[in-house]
Amino acid sequence: MSAPGGPGASEAATPSLSRELGLFEVTVYGVGLILGAGIYAILGEATAVAGESVPLAFLAAAVVAGLTGLSYAELASRYPKGEGDYVYVRESLRSKRLAEVVAVLRVFVGAVSAAAVALAFSGYLTAFTDVPPALTALALVVLASAVNFWGIELSAKLNVLFTVAEVGGLALVIWLGRNAWGSVAVLDAPFGGSGIVAATFLVFFAYLGFGSIVNVAEETRDATRTVPRAILLSILITTVLYVLVAFSAVGLVDWRTLGASASPLALVAEAGSGAVAGSVVGAIALTSTANTVLILLVSTSRLLYGVSKSEYRSFPTAFSRIHAGRRTPYLAVALVGGLTIPFVLLGDLGQVAALANAALLVVFVMVNVALLKLRFDRPDDRSGFTAPLTVGRLSVTALAGLVTTVALLGFYLTTFL
């Protein structure tokens, strides 16, 4: 008999992923992923180009994310698979090659995004220690990969704990800056409309988490109902927090100073209530960004695991092997952790985040196209969650999601390259 998880093993003998997650855990998973990758990591970079208009950038990015999020929610309801985007494109467009391109881009986005957030972690850590930033970012990736290997239950418990902490940190910033909201000149963009669009592109990195929620579908109870709800709840909750924090941030700290900071929220808290508050928020930022690195590595390794299954034969089947004791895809975990390291060594948060955004926008274009085609090919097959606003066979939200993601991608190609 073959070893468990190896080629030729019977279905009964092969370990499977453990279904441990409900709506609360999956929503918290999405919120934790979105928050850590966003306001803690990218606020300074976005403020540097949008100035006091940065709340508008968060709102604009939320609209783009929400439109594409509706497409993800419907597709996740139809195909509750851990390989997510890969299955959506393959089933709707009937193209194995396009699906493989999407899967490769998704793995790339996961690794690059984890690297970007690890760099944000090291930026906040400089307030507490003189350890070289690259070294701390690399150590975080290795530690998070170890937790990823240990199991989804441990990852989920840590995620809940860390997410509570990071929401608490944002609530503190919102409270400290609430009286300064009226002073924010939200329409006074120092670089005009192009600056707001540039900030929207950068801030879009803050919403990447909703697309990764689908990758834990096979570890979720009643995934057909749970995953779509978690996607929409995550986007809604984080958008409210983002906009309020952005108002507090530019209300308390000059946008030029904020844009140059490696630990922007700690700076905001210090301006609002002194050094102790700054240290508290800085410490919370460390847990937030560490948490995001962990769940980015979890979701990306699950995608790699799913696409490597023998039924698809797109990636080497070795990456679909499950560790008999830990019940995690250990080779996929190792590969994703290894792919993240080179991008950590780039050392530039803005550059790394822009790379992740560009690849992610290509994926989102394909996901919206997938739903549009599916609606035309199978108009009556709409069991489970259905995105609103349908005209005949046309999904208006999917079309709007396609147009907005193409527009942001075009902006990147003409501005950042």
XYZ file of C-alpha atoms in Angstrom:
417
model
C 0.000 0.000 0.000
C 1.261 3.478 -0.852
C 2.127 5.901 1.918
C -0.707 8.219 2.950
C -0.985 11.111 0.542
C 1.351 9.491 -1.981
C 0.518 8.525 -5.524
C -1.740 5.543 -5.736
C -3.072 5.859 -2.204
C -6.712 4.980 -1.905
C -9.196 7.697 -1.083
C -9.891 6.096 2.253
C -6.204 5.932 3.144
C -5.402 9.502 2.098
C -5.616 12.126 4.861
C -7.991 14.990 4.116
C -8.109 18.592 5.226
C -9.942 19.141 8.496
C -13.203 21.163 8.354
C -12.846 23.352 11.441
C -14.119 26.778 10.312
C -17.569 28.374 10.617
C -18.900 31.792 9.528
C -17.334 33.581 12.494
C -13.877 32.081 11.947
C -13.917 32.612 8.178
C -15.121 36.212 8.522
C -12.488 36.932 11.147
C -9.964 35.230 8.862
C -10.912 37.616 6.046
C -11.018 40.695 8.294
C -7.638 39.841 9.784
C -6.092 39.316 6.377
C -7.516 42.527 4.915
C -6.685 44.748 7.901
C -3.107 43.609 8.306
C -2.336 43.964 4.635
C -3.980 47.356 4.492
C -4.195 50.152 6.985
C -1.220 49.013 9.064
C 1.019 48.365 6.066
C 0.091 50.732 3.251
C -1.400 53.873 4.860
C 1.849 55.847 4.719
C 2.550 54.983 1.078
C -0.984 55.976 0.037
C -1.025 59.226 2.031
C 2.216 60.320 0.375
C 0.398 60.603 -2.973
C -3.194 61.394 -1.916
C -2.589 63.747 1.009
C -5.736 64.465 3.040
C -7.803 62.863 0.267
C -6.646 59.403 1.317
C -10.111 58.515 2.757
C -11.470 58.876 -0.792
C -8.851 56.425 -2.027
C -10.008 53.866 0.540
C -13.631 54.340 -0.528
C -12.787 54.031 -4.227
C -10.763 50.886 -3.620
C -13.655 49.483 -1.559
C -16.034 49.961 -4.498
C -13.696 48.073 -6.837
C -13.166 45.346 -4.254
C -16.887 45.113 -3.507
C -17.863 44.666 -7.148
C -15.321 41.909 -7.700
C -16.137 40.510 -4.252
C -19.713 39.900 -5.405
C -18.354 37.876 -8.333
C -16.190 35.849 -5.960
C -19.154 35.286 -3.645
C -21.373 33.870 -6.399
C -18.605 31.715 -7.877
C -17.622 30.455 -4.428
C -21.238 29.451 -3.844
C -21.264 27.475 -7.093
C -17.799 25.972 -6.668
C -16.828 25.721 -2.955
C -13.303 24.526 -3.688
C -10.039 25.496 -2.034
C -8.404 26.167 -5.400
C -10.807 29.081 -5.895
C -10.006 31.240 -8.924
C -8.466 28.292 -10.752
C -11.735 26.338 -10.671
C -13.855 29.383 -11.546
C -11.857 30.102 -14.701
C -11.515 26.467 -15.689
C -15.219 25.665 -15.272
C -16.603 28.814 -16.885
C -14.079 29.543 -19.646
C -13.315 25.866 -20.296
C -9.614 26.608 -20.549
C -7.047 24.671 -18.560
C -4.267 27.003 -19.733
C -6.007 30.196 -18.612
C -6.823 28.537 -15.299
C -3.162 27.626 -14.865
C -2.126 31.222 -15.574
C -4.564 32.389 -12.895
C -3.228 29.808 -10.429
C 0.387 30.854 -11.051
C -0.535 34.517 -10.615
C -2.409 33.690 -7.416
C 0.590 31.898 -5.921
C 2.775 34.832 -7.002
C 0.381 37.329 -5.380
C 0.332 35.329 -2.154
C 4.108 35.142 -1.903
C 4.673 38.800 -2.867
C 1.923 40.041 -0.541
C 3.316 38.054 2.381
C 6.706 39.618 1.673
C 5.227 43.136 1.566
C 3.458 42.697 4.903
C 6.565 41.129 6.450
C 8.446 44.281 5.428
C 5.725 46.385 7.076
C 6.211 44.279 10.217
C 9.927 45.049 10.216
C 9.153 48.764 9.781
C 7.080 48.812 12.975
C 9.668 46.713 14.791
C 12.372 49.351 14.232
C 10.671 51.414 16.953
C 11.489 48.699 19.487
C 14.763 47.159 18.331
C 17.795 47.743 16.136
C 17.641 44.289 14.493
C 18.081 44.643 10.689
C 14.630 44.877 9.027
C 15.380 42.220 6.400
C 16.369 39.747 9.094
C 13.182 40.244 11.116
C 11.017 39.972 7.990
C 12.723 36.708 7.022
C 12.356 35.327 10.559
C 8.640 36.139 10.510
C 8.131 34.262 7.216
C 9.901 31.184 8.613
C 7.911 31.236 11.865
C 4.578 31.748 10.087
C 5.392 28.853 7.748
C 5.995 26.639 10.792
C 2.591 27.576 12.242
C 1.020 26.977 8.826
C 2.466 23.469 8.824
C 1.246 22.780 12.365
C -2.413 23.033 11.382
C -5.434 25.133 10.397
C -6.961 24.982 13.884
C -3.912 26.655 15.464
C -3.786 29.184 12.604
C -7.477 30.006 13.073
C -7.141 30.455 16.853
C -4.121 32.737 16.461
C -5.971 34.663 13.765
C -8.958 35.323 16.031
C -6.659 36.509 18.837
C -4.575 38.761 16.601
C -7.599 40.162 14.764
C -9.203 41.228 18.040
C -5.952 43.036 18.875
C -5.667 44.785 15.513
C -9.312 45.922 15.546
C -8.662 47.259 19.053
C -5.682 49.231 17.765
C -7.745 50.746 14.979
C -10.557 51.568 17.393
C -8.035 53.424 19.557
C -6.791 55.464 16.585
C -10.379 56.248 15.549
C -11.211 57.384 19.086
C -8.092 59.549 19.415
C -8.706 61.302 16.113
C -12.501 61.641 16.191
C -12.412 65.340 17.067
C -10.091 66.092 14.156
C -12.315 64.691 11.393
C -13.885 68.086 10.727
C -10.495 69.611 9.962
C -9.687 67.133 7.155
C -9.753 68.793 3.720
C -10.770 65.573 2.004
C -11.129 67.243 -1.418
C -7.734 68.962 -1.213
C -5.598 66.466 -3.156
C -2.007 67.780 -3.427
C -1.404 65.915 -6.690
C -4.900 66.210 -8.089
C -7.032 63.363 -9.356
C -4.023 61.366 -10.499
C -2.756 61.301 -6.916
C -6.068 59.897 -5.669
C -6.058 57.255 -8.410
C -2.455 56.341 -7.565
C -3.420 56.019 -3.901
C -6.461 53.936 -4.857
C -4.184 51.557 -6.720
C -1.884 51.239 -3.701
C -4.781 50.983 -1.243
C -6.313 48.203 -3.331
C -3.586 46.069 -1.766
C -5.516 46.601 1.466
C -8.445 44.559 0.153
C -6.613 41.575 -1.291
C -7.763 39.353 1.569
C -11.303 38.792 0.305
C -10.014 36.872 -2.710
C -8.071 34.543 -0.456
C -11.060 33.588 1.705
C -12.154 31.071 -0.935
C -8.915 29.128 -0.494
C -10.036 27.732 2.870
C -13.381 26.475 1.490
C -12.386 22.848 2.007
C -11.648 23.553 5.662
C -14.989 25.363 6.140
C -18.284 23.910 7.300
C -21.170 24.498 4.825
C -18.791 26.353 2.497
C -21.503 27.045 -0.124
C -23.260 29.423 2.296
C -20.445 30.392 4.639
C -17.769 31.582 2.189
C -19.939 34.090 0.218
C -21.227 35.617 3.441
C -17.734 35.879 4.874
C -16.450 37.640 1.738
C -19.117 40.354 1.853
C -18.964 40.819 5.625
C -15.173 41.139 5.537
C -15.246 43.866 2.881
C -17.997 45.807 4.686
C -16.379 45.677 8.126
C -12.917 46.631 6.917
C -14.149 49.475 4.716
C -15.833 51.191 7.670
C -12.686 50.832 9.773
C -10.389 51.974 6.955
C -12.262 55.180 6.192
C -12.582 56.219 9.843
C -8.906 55.482 10.539
C -7.863 57.429 7.429
C -9.808 60.470 8.654
C -8.197 60.210 12.087
C -4.718 59.745 10.635
C -4.647 62.817 8.384
C -6.575 64.776 10.990
C -3.898 64.245 13.649
C -0.695 64.186 11.575
C 0.385 66.290 8.595
C 0.068 64.165 5.478
C 3.701 64.795 4.442
C 4.992 63.508 7.778
C 2.616 60.546 7.682
C 3.633 59.674 4.134
C 7.292 59.461 5.117
C 6.744 57.226 8.161
C 7.636 53.521 8.291
C 5.178 53.073 11.203
C 2.320 55.447 10.317
C -0.363 54.331 12.778
C 2.043 54.370 15.710
C 2.888 57.936 14.730
C -0.816 58.848 14.640
C -1.467 57.362 18.083
C 1.554 59.187 19.505
C 0.264 62.473 18.076
C -3.151 61.839 19.603
C -2.193 60.670 23.085
C 1.571 60.598 23.610
C 4.408 58.090 23.398
C 2.673 55.341 25.393
C -0.264 55.209 22.972
C 2.188 55.191 20.082
C 4.005 52.223 21.568
C 0.743 50.349 22.187
C -0.444 50.812 18.611
C 3.032 49.949 17.328
C 2.910 46.684 19.281
C -0.560 45.931 17.947
C 0.676 46.662 14.422
C 3.305 43.979 14.927
C 0.636 41.389 15.797
C -1.561 42.573 12.907
C 1.100 42.329 10.238
C 2.412 39.037 11.648
C -1.129 37.651 11.539
C -1.546 38.738 7.923
C 1.685 37.046 6.870
C 0.425 33.847 8.492
C -2.956 33.763 6.788
C -1.508 34.800 3.416
C 0.806 31.803 3.625
C -2.104 29.576 4.722
C -4.416 30.608 1.877
C -1.705 30.444 -0.789
C -0.516 27.006 0.273
C -4.148 25.756 0.167
C -4.505 27.089 -3.364
C -1.324 25.322 -4.407
C -2.562 22.153 -2.701
C -5.907 22.301 -4.531
C -4.486 22.880 -7.990
C -1.970 20.078 -7.474
C -4.657 17.428 -6.963
C -4.486 14.593 -9.438
C -7.948 15.452 -10.837
C -6.517 18.670 -12.328
C -2.878 17.740 -13.079
C -1.848 21.371 -13.502
C 0.867 21.475 -10.821
C 3.002 18.537 -9.641
C 0.810 16.222 -7.566
C 3.484 16.102 -4.854
C 2.166 19.449 -3.576
C -1.219 17.866 -2.861
C 0.253 15.487 -0.295
C -1.171 15.805 3.202
C 0.966 15.204 6.276
C -0.574 12.211 8.054
C -0.067 13.668 11.527
C -0.702 17.396 11.030
C -3.259 17.038 8.174
C -1.728 19.991 6.314
C -0.244 20.154 2.771
C 3.348 20.228 4.010
C 5.145 20.429 0.642
C 2.867 23.259 -0.523
C 3.526 25.045 2.785
C 7.277 24.723 2.267
C 7.201 25.941 -1.348
C 5.089 29.026 -0.612
C 7.329 29.981 2.300
C 10.390 29.561 0.089
C 8.904 31.668 -2.720
C 8.218 34.524 -0.310
C 11.825 34.988 0.777
C 13.264 36.545 -2.455
C 10.605 39.266 -2.420
C 11.399 40.085 1.205
C 14.960 40.752 0.070
C 13.740 43.478 -2.322
C 13.231 45.603 0.791
C 10.880 48.223 -0.748
C 7.318 47.975 0.604
C 5.752 50.206 -2.062
C 7.446 48.361 -4.912
C 6.501 44.936 -3.582
C 2.884 45.962 -2.930
C 2.576 47.376 -6.467
C 3.812 44.068 -7.918
C 1.203 42.174 -5.912
C -1.551 44.564 -6.988
C -0.776 44.279 -10.692
C -0.855 40.481 -10.642
C -3.983 40.467 -8.487
C -5.835 42.810 -10.855
C -5.184 40.410 -13.745
C -6.733 37.629 -11.651
C -9.745 39.805 -10.800
C -10.270 40.602 -14.486
C -10.424 36.868 -15.210
C -12.795 36.179 -12.299
C -15.269 38.825 -13.480
C -15.061 37.505 -17.046
C -15.671 33.993 -15.669
C -18.931 35.024 -13.991
C -20.110 37.002 -17.019
C -19.619 33.985 -19.287
C -21.149 31.593 -16.769
C -24.286 33.727 -16.586
C -24.665 33.589 -20.378
C -23.861 29.881 -20.725
C -25.938 28.687 -17.749
C -28.496 31.417 -16.949
C -30.760 29.150 -14.893
C -28.016 27.604 -12.785
C -28.040 30.082 -9.905
C -28.456 28.042 -6.767
C -26.909 29.509 -3.628
C -25.703 33.122 -3.531
C -26.397 35.288 -6.593
C -24.840 38.702 -7.152
C -27.527 41.429 -7.396
C -28.393 43.644 -10.385
C -28.990 41.302 -13.308
C -30.280 42.517 -16.683
C -31.330 39.530 -18.746
C -28.288 37.273 -18.571
C -25.891 40.101 -17.784
C -24.464 40.522 -14.286
C -24.165 44.297 -13.957
C -21.882 44.065 -10.922
C -19.521 41.654 -12.690
C -19.360 43.979 -15.709
C -18.662 46.950 -13.429
C -16.033 44.888 -11.603
C -14.405 44.069 -14.942
C -14.336 47.698 -16.078
C -12.920 49.041 -12.809
C -10.207 46.396 -12.488
C -9.137 46.914 -16.107
C -9.007 50.673 -15.466
C -6.781 50.249 -12.384
C -4.550 47.802 -14.233
C -4.222 50.246 -17.135
C -3.284 52.989 -14.683
C -0.525 50.785 -13.265
C 0.865 49.939 -16.702
C 0.991 53.590 -17.769
C 2.171 55.078 -14.453
C 4.306 52.644 -12.489
C 6.165 50.970 -15.381
